[in-house]
XYZ file of C-alpha atoms in Angstrom:
756
model
C -87.644 -53.880 -35.207
C -84.289 -55.674 -35.473
C -84.726 -59.424 -35.066
C -81.211 -60.480 -36.028
C -77.637 -59.248 -36.147
C -74.003 -60.213 -36.548
C -70.919 -60.515 -34.408
C -67.313 -61.069 -35.375
C -64.452 -62.798 -33.604
C -61.266 -61.009 -34.737
C -58.300 -63.186 -35.693
C -56.430 -64.162 -32.541
C -54.794 -67.569 -32.099
C -52.978 -69.428 -34.852
C -54.565 -72.647 -33.554
C -58.097 -73.907 -34.081
C -60.278 -73.720 -30.961
C -62.955 -76.384 -31.097
C -66.103 -75.895 -29.032
C -64.480 -72.911 -27.340
C -66.533 -71.488 -24.443
C -67.313 -67.852 -25.261
C -69.740 -65.197 -24.084
C -71.705 -62.307 -25.547
C -73.341 -59.307 -23.863
C -76.123 -58.217 -26.209
C -78.099 -54.953 -25.840
C -81.644 -55.055 -27.188
C -84.266 -52.369 -27.902
C -87.358 -52.154 -25.731
C -90.007 -54.635 -26.805
C -87.717 -56.761 -28.987
C -87.424 -59.856 -26.763
C -89.590 -60.940 -23.863
C -88.569 -64.574 -23.435
C -84.813 -65.303 -23.570
C -85.606 -68.799 -24.824
C -86.503 -67.122 -28.123
C -82.857 -66.316 -28.771
C -80.278 -68.250 -30.747
C -76.776 -67.985 -32.192
C -75.956 -69.387 -35.613
C -72.795 -70.442 -37.405
C -74.077 -70.313 -40.955
C -77.127 -72.576 -40.952
C -76.125 -74.401 -37.754
C -77.504 -73.324 -34.384
C -74.928 -73.290 -31.587
C -75.435 -74.539 -28.036
C -76.028 -71.515 -25.828
C -77.226 -70.508 -22.374
C -78.844 -67.145 -21.617
C -79.014 -64.883 -18.569
C -81.078 -61.694 -18.473
C -79.076 -58.996 -16.696
C -81.424 -56.045 -17.290
C -85.005 -55.431 -18.406
C -86.889 -52.461 -19.815
C -89.906 -51.028 -17.953
C -92.177 -53.211 -20.129
C -90.153 -56.228 -18.869
C -88.640 -56.958 -22.269
C -84.922 -57.747 -22.254
C -82.523 -54.788 -22.223
C -79.267 -56.751 -21.786
C -78.838 -60.462 -22.488
C -75.717 -62.335 -21.420
C -75.077 -65.464 -23.476
C -72.654 -68.351 -22.921
C -72.079 -70.488 -25.996
C -69.701 -72.953 -27.645
C -68.181 -72.208 -31.045
C -65.516 -73.587 -33.381
C -62.966 -70.842 -34.038
C -60.419 -71.262 -36.844
C -56.731 -70.515 -36.467
C -55.411 -67.372 -38.178
C -58.879 -66.282 -39.303
C -61.724 -64.154 -38.080
C -65.075 -65.812 -37.488
C -68.516 -64.339 -38.155
C -71.667 -65.527 -36.433
C -75.246 -64.315 -36.430
C -77.822 -64.017 -33.682
C -81.569 -64.243 -34.087
C -84.605 -63.585 -31.942
C -86.021 -67.015 -32.595
C -85.770 -70.333 -30.749
C -83.528 -73.169 -31.891
C -82.693 -76.726 -30.917
C -78.925 -77.074 -31.275
C -77.354 -80.503 -30.789
C -76.307 -81.206 -27.206
C -72.539 -81.681 -27.106
C -71.787 -82.371 -23.458
C -72.874 -80.213 -20.558
C -71.674 -78.498 -17.418
C -73.711 -78.863 -14.259
C -73.903 -78.430 -10.514
C -74.847 -81.777 -8.970
C -76.100 -82.231 -5.401
C -76.393 -85.785 -4.036
C -77.176 -86.413 -0.361
C -76.000 -82.904 0.464
C -72.647 -83.329 -1.312
C -71.969 -80.803 -4.077
C -69.856 -81.303 -7.149
C -69.191 -79.244 -10.259
C -69.124 -81.233 -13.499
C -68.019 -80.442 -17.039
C -68.594 -83.863 -18.573
C -64.872 -84.681 -18.626
C -63.770 -83.425 -15.204
C -65.288 -82.979 -11.757
C -64.637 -80.834 -8.701
C -65.944 -82.267 -5.430
C -66.647 -79.444 -2.964
C -66.325 -79.388 0.812
C -69.349 -79.356 3.108
C -70.750 -76.337 4.992
C -68.724 -75.494 8.085
C -65.676 -77.470 6.899
C -62.242 -76.303 5.812
C -62.589 -75.390 2.161
C -61.156 -78.190 0.036
C -61.680 -79.140 -3.599
C -60.992 -82.624 -4.931
C -60.591 -83.468 -8.596
C -61.858 -86.266 -10.785
C -61.295 -87.000 -14.483
C -63.610 -88.791 -16.904
C -62.061 -90.221 -20.084
C -63.972 -91.537 -23.116
C -67.218 -92.092 -21.261
C -65.605 -94.178 -18.534
C -66.493 -93.778 -14.880
C -64.937 -90.952 -12.914
C -61.379 -91.415 -11.722
C -60.741 -89.562 -8.467
C -57.211 -88.205 -8.251
C -57.031 -88.226 -4.455
C -55.803 -84.647 -4.514
C -56.867 -81.542 -2.612
C -56.976 -77.806 -3.399
C -57.165 -75.358 -0.508
C -56.495 -71.611 -0.126
C -55.027 -69.957 2.962
C -53.295 -66.820 4.170
C -50.569 -66.145 6.706
C -50.260 -63.082 8.945
C -47.086 -61.279 9.996
C -46.747 -63.467 13.105
C -46.630 -66.622 10.997
C -50.149 -67.789 11.908
C -51.779 -69.739 9.072
C -55.479 -69.104 8.428
C -57.367 -71.650 6.313
C -60.588 -70.869 4.466
C -63.670 -72.351 6.168
C -66.982 -72.477 4.305
C -69.887 -70.934 6.218
C -73.031 -72.851 7.126
C -74.933 -71.568 4.097
C -72.710 -73.768 1.957
C -72.627 -73.465 -1.819
C -75.039 -71.360 -3.859
C -75.752 -72.132 -7.493
C -75.028 -69.008 -9.528
C -75.569 -70.737 -12.869
C -76.765 -74.352 -13.254
C -75.392 -74.819 -16.793
C -75.555 -76.496 -19.280
C -72.796 -74.512 -21.038
C -71.304 -72.693 -18.070
C -71.986 -73.853 -14.512
C -71.047 -71.659 -11.535
C -71.174 -72.189 -7.779
C -70.246 -69.754 -5.057
C -69.341 -70.123 -1.398
C -68.493 -67.649 1.342
C -66.882 -67.857 4.737
C -63.955 -66.773 6.887
C -60.422 -67.983 7.389
C -59.712 -69.840 10.612
C -56.514 -70.433 12.574
C -55.588 -73.764 14.129
C -56.739 -72.517 17.550
C -60.202 -71.631 16.203
C -59.907 -67.868 15.728
C -61.588 -66.476 12.606
C -60.367 -63.572 10.471
C -60.638 -62.286 6.882
C -63.766 -62.967 4.829
C -63.596 -64.771 1.516
C -65.791 -65.565 -1.443
C -64.922 -68.401 -3.805
C -66.644 -68.695 -7.158
C -65.968 -71.800 -9.258
C -66.692 -72.187 -12.974
C -67.029 -75.296 -15.159
C -67.435 -75.329 -18.948
C -69.177 -78.001 -20.987
C -66.772 -80.572 -22.379
C -63.657 -78.915 -20.944
C -61.340 -80.388 -18.293
C -60.389 -77.062 -16.716
C -62.071 -74.983 -14.025
C -61.763 -71.331 -13.107
C -61.498 -70.271 -9.461
C -62.205 -66.675 -8.387
C -60.882 -66.163 -4.872
C -61.983 -62.888 -3.297
C -60.622 -61.707 0.057
C -62.377 -58.980 2.052
C -61.220 -57.213 5.218
C -64.387 -56.919 7.317
C -62.711 -57.063 10.735
C -62.734 -54.356 13.409
C -58.987 -53.761 13.057
C -58.131 -50.823 10.818
C -55.357 -52.837 9.160
C -54.264 -56.435 8.713
C -50.652 -57.299 7.940
C -50.626 -60.031 5.321
C -47.413 -61.983 4.932
C -48.632 -64.537 2.423
C -51.716 -65.598 0.437
C -51.558 -68.980 -1.280
C -53.532 -71.543 -3.224
C -52.120 -75.018 -2.554
C -52.748 -78.177 -4.518
C -51.725 -81.314 -2.652
C -51.188 -84.535 -4.619
C -52.205 -87.899 -3.190
C -48.621 -89.144 -3.368
C -45.186 -87.843 -4.419
C -43.936 -88.084 -7.961
C -41.931 -91.101 -8.980
C -38.432 -90.749 -10.378
C -40.087 -90.364 -13.808
C -42.152 -87.379 -12.650
C -42.026 -84.039 -14.452
C -42.472 -80.478 -13.238
C -42.415 -77.127 -15.018
C -42.886 -73.416 -14.334
C -43.336 -70.751 -16.980
C -43.807 -67.045 -17.471
C -44.097 -65.034 -20.623
C -44.169 -61.614 -22.122
C -43.480 -62.194 -25.793
C -42.463 -65.876 -25.890
C -43.042 -68.200 -22.951
C -39.939 -69.086 -20.946
C -40.310 -72.556 -19.431
C -38.093 -74.230 -16.843
C -38.420 -77.962 -16.222
C -37.324 -80.388 -13.528
C -37.372 -84.184 -13.800
C -37.648 -86.660 -10.942
C -38.874 -86.078 -7.410
C -36.030 -84.168 -5.761
C -36.023 -80.468 -4.939
C -38.566 -77.702 -5.499
C -39.005 -75.772 -8.733
C -39.749 -72.076 -8.139
C -40.617 -68.986 -10.161
C -41.359 -65.445 -8.998
C -42.589 -62.129 -10.357
C -41.487 -59.125 -8.327
C -40.949 -55.407 -8.863
C -37.429 -55.879 -10.242
C -38.714 -58.298 -12.853
C -41.332 -55.810 -14.042
C -38.936 -52.868 -13.994
C -36.409 -54.521 -16.254
C -38.719 -56.451 -18.558
C -39.817 -54.743 -21.737
C -43.495 -55.120 -22.582
C -45.162 -53.358 -25.505
C -48.642 -54.841 -25.122
C -51.621 -53.118 -23.554
C -51.546 -54.998 -20.255
C -55.288 -54.804 -19.629
C -55.677 -57.077 -22.656
C -52.513 -59.137 -22.281
C -49.099 -58.965 -20.653
C -48.098 -62.618 -20.556
C -48.824 -65.765 -18.626
C -47.628 -67.471 -15.447
C -48.176 -71.162 -14.809
C -46.859 -74.228 -13.036
C -47.318 -77.873 -13.969
C -46.999 -81.152 -12.040
C -47.361 -84.499 -13.832
C -46.841 -88.205 -13.461
C -46.329 -89.617 -16.993
C -48.899 -92.240 -17.912
C -51.208 -91.123 -15.110
C -52.324 -87.533 -14.570
C -51.155 -84.004 -13.854
C -52.284 -80.497 -12.992
C -51.465 -77.178 -14.631
C -52.285 -74.047 -12.614
C -52.343 -70.581 -14.219
C -52.547 -67.298 -12.310
C -54.557 -64.721 -14.253
C -52.764 -61.398 -14.870
C -49.991 -62.362 -12.469
C -47.617 -59.664 -13.717
C -50.211 -56.938 -13.422
C -51.294 -57.990 -9.900
C -47.743 -58.713 -8.738
C -45.979 -59.971 -6.631
C -46.594 -63.630 -7.415
C -44.695 -66.898 -7.030
C -45.010 -70.553 -8.020
C -43.557 -73.535 -6.174
C -43.766 -77.100 -7.475
C -42.616 -79.869 -5.154
C -42.701 -83.641 -5.389
C -46.249 -83.780 -4.027
C -47.625 -80.240 -4.294
C -48.103 -77.192 -6.493
C -48.487 -73.796 -4.825
C -49.431 -70.450 -6.298
C -48.427 -67.649 -3.961
C -50.952 -64.938 -4.716
C -48.929 -62.799 -2.344
C -45.522 -64.372 -1.601
C -43.759 -64.205 1.758
C -40.628 -62.930 0.000
C -42.324 -59.527 -0.420
C -42.731 -56.991 2.375
C -45.910 -57.644 4.408
C -48.969 -56.197 2.706
C -51.011 -53.644 4.655
C -54.628 -54.611 3.949
C -56.919 -51.841 5.133
C -60.434 -52.213 6.451
C -63.147 -52.448 3.808
C -60.881 -53.451 0.911
C -61.607 -56.558 -1.168
C -59.495 -58.123 -3.917
C -60.354 -60.837 -6.419
C -57.750 -63.115 -7.985
C -58.325 -65.801 -10.592
C -56.749 -69.141 -11.330
C -57.201 -71.745 -14.051
C -57.132 -75.263 -12.598
C -56.374 -77.695 -15.421
C -56.272 -81.387 -14.443
C -54.940 -83.363 -17.387
C -53.540 -86.662 -18.565
C -49.926 -87.265 -17.606
C -48.783 -87.204 -21.226
C -50.309 -83.823 -22.190
C -47.571 -81.896 -24.054
C -46.346 -78.842 -22.166
C -46.873 -76.833 -25.342
C -50.602 -77.618 -25.171
C -50.762 -76.588 -21.517
C -49.032 -73.325 -22.430
C -51.449 -72.592 -25.288
C -54.454 -73.089 -23.015
C -52.835 -70.862 -20.396
C -52.266 -68.102 -22.957
C -55.831 -68.499 -24.207
C -57.014 -68.028 -20.623
C -55.043 -64.805 -20.311
C -56.426 -63.396 -23.585
C -59.681 -65.169 -24.468
C -61.625 -64.754 -27.691
C -64.328 -62.097 -27.432
C -66.963 -61.358 -30.096
C -67.449 -57.763 -31.249
C -70.821 -56.237 -32.098
C -71.200 -53.343 -34.563
C -71.736 -49.877 -33.091
C -75.190 -49.815 -34.678
C -76.277 -52.595 -32.315
C -75.692 -50.377 -29.263
C -77.115 -47.310 -30.991
C -80.337 -49.018 -32.061
C -80.796 -50.615 -28.647
C -80.607 -47.158 -27.019
C -78.961 -48.521 -23.870
C -76.218 -45.872 -23.692
C -76.050 -42.102 -23.987
C -76.403 -40.574 -27.444
C -72.714 -40.419 -28.369
C -73.253 -41.365 -32.017
C -71.914 -38.784 -34.476
C -73.436 -38.312 -37.925
C -69.980 -37.586 -39.315
C -66.501 -38.710 -38.404
C -64.191 -36.037 -37.036
C -60.784 -37.676 -36.951
C -58.987 -35.193 -34.640
C -61.595 -35.890 -31.962
C -61.459 -39.663 -32.431
C -57.655 -39.674 -32.345
C -57.571 -37.543 -29.201
C -59.937 -39.868 -27.341
C -58.075 -43.015 -28.374
C -54.793 -41.509 -27.222
C -56.304 -40.521 -23.871
C -57.634 -44.039 -23.405
C -54.386 -45.766 -24.369
C -51.690 -43.414 -23.124
C -52.488 -43.390 -19.424
C -50.492 -43.669 -16.262
C -50.709 -47.262 -15.042
C -49.853 -48.976 -11.786
C -49.055 -52.648 -11.320
C -49.567 -54.136 -7.884
C -51.720 -56.341 -5.689
C -54.124 -53.580 -4.644
C -53.348 -51.067 -7.391
C -53.939 -52.744 -10.757
C -56.954 -51.085 -12.364
C -56.186 -47.665 -10.902
C -53.307 -45.174 -10.885
C -52.171 -42.181 -8.868
C -53.027 -38.678 -9.992
C -49.789 -36.718 -10.011
C -51.484 -33.319 -9.748
C -53.270 -34.351 -6.559
C -50.057 -35.947 -5.313
C -47.834 -32.904 -5.900
C -50.472 -30.704 -4.263
C -49.701 -32.598 -1.066
C -53.136 -34.141 -0.630
C -51.551 -37.486 0.254
C -49.043 -35.967 2.709
C -46.104 -37.302 0.754
C -47.828 -40.444 -0.525
C -49.487 -41.126 -3.865
C -53.073 -39.936 -4.190
C -54.910 -42.694 -6.059
C -57.687 -41.727 -8.474
C -60.110 -44.403 -7.246
C -61.636 -44.332 -10.734
C -62.801 -40.755 -10.347
C -65.280 -39.614 -13.033
C -66.154 -43.223 -13.900
C -63.302 -44.558 -15.980
C -65.166 -47.880 -16.542
C -68.156 -46.153 -18.143
C -65.883 -44.038 -20.341
C -64.257 -47.248 -21.579
C -67.670 -48.810 -22.244
C -68.690 -45.879 -24.431
C -65.458 -46.108 -26.411
C -65.871 -49.854 -26.891
C -69.463 -49.483 -28.077
C -68.411 -46.814 -30.576
C -65.244 -48.316 -32.059
C -65.385 -52.030 -31.189
C -61.687 -52.153 -30.290
C -61.166 -55.056 -27.905
C -58.798 -53.328 -25.492
C -61.489 -50.750 -24.635
C -63.601 -53.570 -23.224
C -60.588 -54.812 -21.273
C -60.087 -51.307 -19.863
C -63.655 -51.516 -18.557
C -63.110 -54.970 -17.054
C -59.894 -54.074 -15.232
C -60.920 -50.624 -13.977
C -64.418 -51.802 -13.080
C -63.125 -54.658 -10.987
C -60.751 -52.362 -9.116
C -63.603 -49.969 -8.406
C -65.766 -52.871 -7.264
C -63.093 -54.372 -5.002
C -60.765 -51.640 -3.742
C -62.361 -48.231 -4.296
C -65.585 -49.142 -2.489
C -65.594 -49.590 1.285
C -67.153 -53.014 1.875
C -67.089 -52.757 5.651
C -66.792 -49.988 8.217
C -68.311 -49.349 11.644
C -69.043 -45.866 10.269
C -72.303 -46.072 8.268
C -71.300 -43.025 6.220
C -68.379 -45.026 4.778
C -70.023 -48.419 4.440
C -70.810 -49.181 0.810
C -69.364 -45.878 -0.418
C -66.939 -45.295 -3.236
C -64.250 -43.348 -1.402
C -62.765 -40.114 -2.650
C -59.346 -40.064 -4.351
C -56.839 -40.473 -1.529
C -53.631 -42.002 -0.235
C -53.724 -45.795 0.174
C -57.008 -45.759 -1.800
C -59.132 -45.646 1.375
C -57.773 -42.866 3.600
C -60.297 -40.399 2.167
C -63.927 -40.000 3.090
C -67.254 -40.484 1.343
C -69.127 -37.698 -0.407
C -71.967 -37.724 -2.970
C -69.796 -35.906 -5.516
C -67.310 -38.776 -5.877
C -69.460 -41.862 -6.341
C -70.339 -43.398 -9.698
C -72.362 -46.468 -10.644
C -72.801 -46.437 -14.432
C -69.504 -48.222 -15.073
C -70.309 -50.839 -12.442
C -73.632 -51.475 -14.159
C -71.777 -51.774 -17.472
C -69.475 -54.296 -15.816
C -72.476 -56.297 -14.661
C -74.029 -56.296 -18.127
C -70.871 -57.452 -19.922
C -69.898 -60.124 -17.346
C -73.141 -61.112 -15.537
C -71.123 -60.814 -12.301
C -73.684 -59.840 -9.675
C -70.948 -58.480 -7.406
C -70.843 -55.459 -9.715
C -74.602 -54.916 -9.458
C -74.593 -55.356 -5.680
C -71.707 -52.901 -5.350
C -73.596 -50.313 -7.403
C -76.692 -50.797 -5.243
C -74.536 -50.416 -2.127
C -73.265 -47.080 -3.436
C -76.880 -46.050 -3.931
C -77.736 -46.922 -0.330
C -74.780 -44.871 0.853
C -75.909 -41.907 -1.247
C -79.381 -42.034 0.279
C -77.780 -41.783 3.716
C -75.311 -39.017 2.839
C -78.003 -36.916 1.196
C -79.722 -36.578 4.570
C -76.925 -34.297 5.800
C -78.236 -30.767 6.565
C -75.872 -29.026 4.128
C -77.270 -31.148 1.291
C -80.878 -30.531 2.244
C -80.804 -26.787 1.568
C -80.290 -24.989 -1.759
C -76.863 -23.369 -1.894
C -75.630 -25.333 1.114
C -72.999 -27.063 -1.002
C -71.592 -26.992 -4.507
C -73.875 -27.968 -7.377
C -71.783 -31.031 -8.125
C -72.506 -32.666 -4.747
C -76.136 -33.402 -5.489
C -75.491 -33.247 -9.239
C -73.307 -36.355 -9.301
C -75.604 -38.074 -6.806
C -78.535 -37.427 -9.135
C -76.736 -39.143 -12.005
C -76.086 -42.278 -9.950
C -79.609 -42.424 -8.525
C -81.128 -42.138 -11.987
C -78.855 -44.893 -13.297
C -80.047 -47.172 -10.497
C -83.664 -46.335 -11.290
C -83.136 -47.200 -14.960
C -81.485 -50.457 -13.961
C -83.921 -51.647 -11.305
C -87.161 -49.735 -11.832
C -87.349 -49.225 -8.056
C -89.364 -46.094 -7.305
C -87.260 -45.037 -4.312
C -84.345 -44.087 -6.559
C -86.616 -41.843 -8.621
C -88.270 -40.370 -5.521
C -84.915 -39.236 -4.148
C -84.012 -37.884 -7.580
C -87.178 -35.777 -7.601
C -86.132 -34.182 -4.304
C -82.788 -33.168 -5.793
C -84.459 -31.780 -8.913
C -86.841 -29.723 -6.797
C -83.903 -28.407 -4.816
C -82.262 -27.159 -8.021
C -85.506 -25.378 -8.938
C -85.596 -23.605 -5.565
C -81.880 -22.857 -5.760
C -82.349 -21.165 -9.126
C -85.344 -19.160 -7.930
C -83.734 -18.041 -4.669
C -80.290 -17.006 -5.949
C -80.875 -16.542 -9.684
C -78.171 -19.144 -10.334
C -76.624 -22.220 -8.713
C -74.206 -20.249 -6.558
C -71.875 -22.128 -4.224
C -70.257 -21.034 -0.948
C -66.546 -20.256 -1.228
C -65.045 -17.740 1.209
C -67.110 -16.776 4.242
C -68.410 -13.714 2.419
C -68.950 -15.014 -1.132
C -71.286 -17.168 -3.175
C -69.880 -17.832 -6.635
C -70.511 -19.581 -9.923
C -68.314 -22.621 -10.536
C -68.786 -23.546 -14.217
C -67.489 -27.092 -13.862
C -69.821 -27.911 -10.981
C -72.825 -26.170 -12.533
C -72.211 -28.124 -15.742
C -72.155 -31.403 -13.799
C -75.530 -30.544 -12.282
C -76.998 -29.519 -15.646
C -75.795 -32.733 -17.281
C -77.377 -34.832 -14.545
C -80.620 -32.883 -14.805
C -80.616 -33.684 -18.511
C -80.649 -37.365 -17.618
C -83.744 -36.715 -15.526
C -85.260 -34.996 -18.549
C -84.518 -38.031 -20.724
C -86.416 -40.228 -18.288
C -89.388 -37.972 -17.569
C -89.629 -35.449 -20.455
C -90.225 -32.815 -17.756
C -90.189 -29.542 -19.734
C -89.476 -27.470 -16.618
C -86.241 -29.393 -16.086
C -85.230 -28.764 -19.683
C -85.785 -25.052 -19.114
C -83.648 -25.257 -15.986
C -80.741 -26.681 -17.996
C -81.021 -23.953 -20.629
C -81.180 -21.197 -17.974
C -78.053 -22.557 -16.333
C -76.162 -22.458 -19.623
C -77.392 -18.954 -20.446
C -76.197 -17.846 -17.020
C -72.730 -19.340 -17.575
C -72.440 -17.679 -20.980
C -73.342 -14.334 -19.435
C -71.069 -14.477 -16.392
C -68.180 -16.939 -16.819
C -67.116 -16.892 -20.487
C -63.845 -15.053 -21.112
C -63.059 -12.912 -24.135
C -60.811 -15.674 -25.463
C -63.820 -17.983 -25.735
C -62.925 -20.144 -22.732
C -64.665 -20.418 -19.387
C -63.296 -19.249 -16.033
C -62.171 -21.783 -13.466
C -64.404 -20.030 -10.931
C -66.218 -16.721 -10.941
C -64.227 -15.069 -8.122
C -61.722 -12.452 -9.460
C -58.856 -14.379 -7.885
C -59.913 -17.559 -9.723
C -60.726 -16.412 -13.236
C -57.847 -18.258 -14.847
C -59.040 -20.599 -17.582
C -59.625 -24.081 -16.269
C -63.315 -24.916 -16.112
C -62.633 -28.334 -17.602
C -64.707 -29.841 -20.363
C -67.963 -30.651 -18.594
C -69.261 -27.261 -19.731
C -69.082 -28.631 -23.276
C -71.367 -31.502 -22.342
C -74.000 -29.210 -20.853
C -73.752 -26.856 -23.853
C -74.520 -29.858 -26.055
C -77.670 -30.461 -24.025
C -78.725 -26.828 -24.390
C -78.409 -27.378 -28.152
C -80.483 -30.551 -27.914
C -83.237 -28.660 -26.106
C -83.300 -25.483 -28.213
C -81.529 -26.222 -31.506
C -79.847 -22.836 -31.016
C -76.332 -22.988 -32.447
C -75.104 -20.233 -30.098
C -74.381 -22.921 -27.514
C -72.192 -24.819 -29.957
C -70.407 -21.680 -31.148
C -69.693 -20.796 -27.517
C -67.985 -24.124 -26.946
C -66.011 -24.413 -30.186
C -62.953 -22.407 -28.991
C -62.573 -24.734 -26.001
C -63.008 -27.825 -28.170
C -60.438 -26.731 -30.743
C -57.960 -25.614 -28.083
C -58.265 -28.997 -26.380
C -57.745 -31.001 -29.556
C -54.820 -28.810 -30.628
C -52.969 -29.584 -27.393
C -51.892 -33.217 -27.743
C -52.287 -35.305 -24.580
C -49.249 -35.747 -22.371
C -47.871 -39.103 -23.468
C -45.521 -39.472 -20.518
C -41.929 -40.625 -20.581
C -42.688 -44.335 -20.570
C -40.402 -44.718 -17.558
C -41.092 -47.303 -14.846
C -40.264 -47.066 -11.158
C -41.230 -48.848 -7.943
C -42.862 -46.991 -5.054
C -45.474 -47.817 -2.390
C -45.794 -51.510 -3.336
C -46.494 -50.470 -6.910
C -44.645 -50.357 -10.187
C -45.643 -47.129 -11.908
C -45.590 -46.961 -15.692
C -45.581 -43.342 -16.864
C -47.562 -43.617 -20.054
C -49.393 -40.295 -19.784
C -51.972 -38.545 -17.636
C -53.831 -40.316 -14.861
C -56.951 -42.301 -15.832
C -58.980 -39.398 -14.460
C -58.221 -37.434 -17.639
C -59.754 -40.014 -19.972
C -62.753 -40.472 -17.689
C -63.282 -36.721 -17.314
C -62.829 -35.720 -20.965
C -64.525 -38.512 -22.892
C -68.218 -37.851 -22.209
C -68.021 -34.054 -22.759
C -66.025 -34.457 -25.970
C -68.320 -37.152 -27.324
C -71.499 -35.254 -26.498
C -70.272 -31.898 -27.747
C -68.737 -33.452 -30.856
C -72.047 -35.122 -31.660
C -73.988 -31.872 -31.136
C -71.482 -29.795 -33.121
C -71.728 -32.233 -36.013
C -75.524 -32.013 -35.912
C -75.268 -28.210 -35.939
C -73.016 -28.364 -39.003
C -70.130 -26.734 -37.131
C -67.853 -29.767 -37.039
C -66.596 -30.786 -40.452
C -63.812 -33.300 -40.828
C -60.866 -31.973 -42.805
C -58.197 -34.641 -42.578
C -55.599 -32.532 -44.339
C -55.764 -29.459 -42.122
C -57.545 -30.635 -38.970
C -59.604 -27.411 -38.967
C -63.306 -27.195 -38.250
């Protein structure tokens, strides 16, 4: 059993980063680690300070996923290699972060800076203190507070609820507190839920704020004119005061203002994005956006908005006695915020000495936008057995290149509620949005597809694709509130405005959300996945889903995949019990009709290869968990039936069995289920049957798009290729079939000809 391993920090900054706060999400095999205290990270022969959180356990209660915060010295212009061991250590204590409660008052400490937090029931305010060279705390007399403004001009300030602050992580490396509440107007009305999560890091003067807004009101829509985070200084700047605002793409452009007259402003809007060239993958980095206020010889504050360009519009205003970040500026058209939608935005709050060079503030801001992340070898994920078996025994470069291009060359959308998703132009041109964009809503689980790619190739941007898409799914694609219980907690189907569609079992996915939880330890992702599960349990009670043949095979097929993922994650029997009902239904369906036939016209029941393949692939996941031989036989029968009835003479599968629908277009999920038939039988006929489709797919290069940008529906669209649905839909089938074909000896890499 593996008791140690390595990680590498790729070369990133040209500057040394001393005691840099970093994190690691480590998968472990069953039985390897029971007590997280028996874990350590080493830099050569020196143990590093670290803090562990178990995010998932195996059925034997050993650790499946371990999230680790640690401090490390990273050299400029060099990579850094560390090792991890399943053994305890006693690293030297070098400062600590903590949540401190004294007489009911809560403060967040890093050892060199402090945030004093407001009391339950009060307007949410944060006050800053600095500690220099072991001296006593120096309170700055300042105040941070968030608010929003509606279309009538009413200002709503965040008010902490009576539950007050909850400790998410006590430290000592990374301390986190969280508070919830509603915004309140001056006349006492309350509207718009919020969650504020605050982070402190040992020995560092900066704090991260995660401000999440959620529309849980009875109104179908709220018109938002402005959302802002305001920092109010205790007194105005003197005539020697300094202010600056900055934004960057390639090199940071900084504007400065001396003295205490006027207001310094900076904005990012659609026009700026349309006419600015950016060649970076924006999930990993686009640029930065910060404002700074300082009194020389005393103190200052630098505030950075995370991914401001991507989640545009944004604005900064720095006055003589304040610094404001407009998370949605009043200069933009009012934002229609629909019921059930949430959105998280992040800021770096950096109180500093008044003589801190602006260049240093800029470097920290850039580091915040693109932090160092350690990379584990693919063998670590493979040996831990925490993901599907997508590990090939030979490299087939045409397949690898195709998948990387699909992942990278995607349609993207910048915008407050759009970043992390994109419209699907096929759905849109079909008229499904009645003239508006039809947003994918992360259909087919884009986050999980990105996780699989990251585990296989270790390329940093794949992890960032997971983080960005997963957060959009968690915030926007899932309905967090509705008076309709069939919508509440559901991931909504691809639709206009993200949420105009309904909820159905065939369009809800949780594996990527669970990945997001494992790699970030953010329990919002886990709770969102569990909420989807609760919604599925309710939807599955509908009469059409209780009878075999009452719906398409994908309806309960996709639901089965999500329920099984939740069972693996939690071990709760109810998820498996509901899965057993679905499995039994597929048995009866097969016996009654001879195949998983679906209703189409009023007088037909037909085979739909794509939907049957989805069901077979989900049943295979049940087989992995239970080793139920009868389920394995069911998968093989389904594939034999498809080969007999839906495979054309050209070696490709029909779209649907009906004579009017026998054009080729079954998609690639049939390849995944053929791979499982191979796994169960070791009969190469299933691989040979899928090879024409595989080779035809790889021979047709993905649509790379024009690269054009245009503004529409409060979004800036970047036409970089197909919608994210394509990557999400193709990756698992191609990986599974490629792996099986390599095992069968039918996939041989020939780099010169590209033939198999």
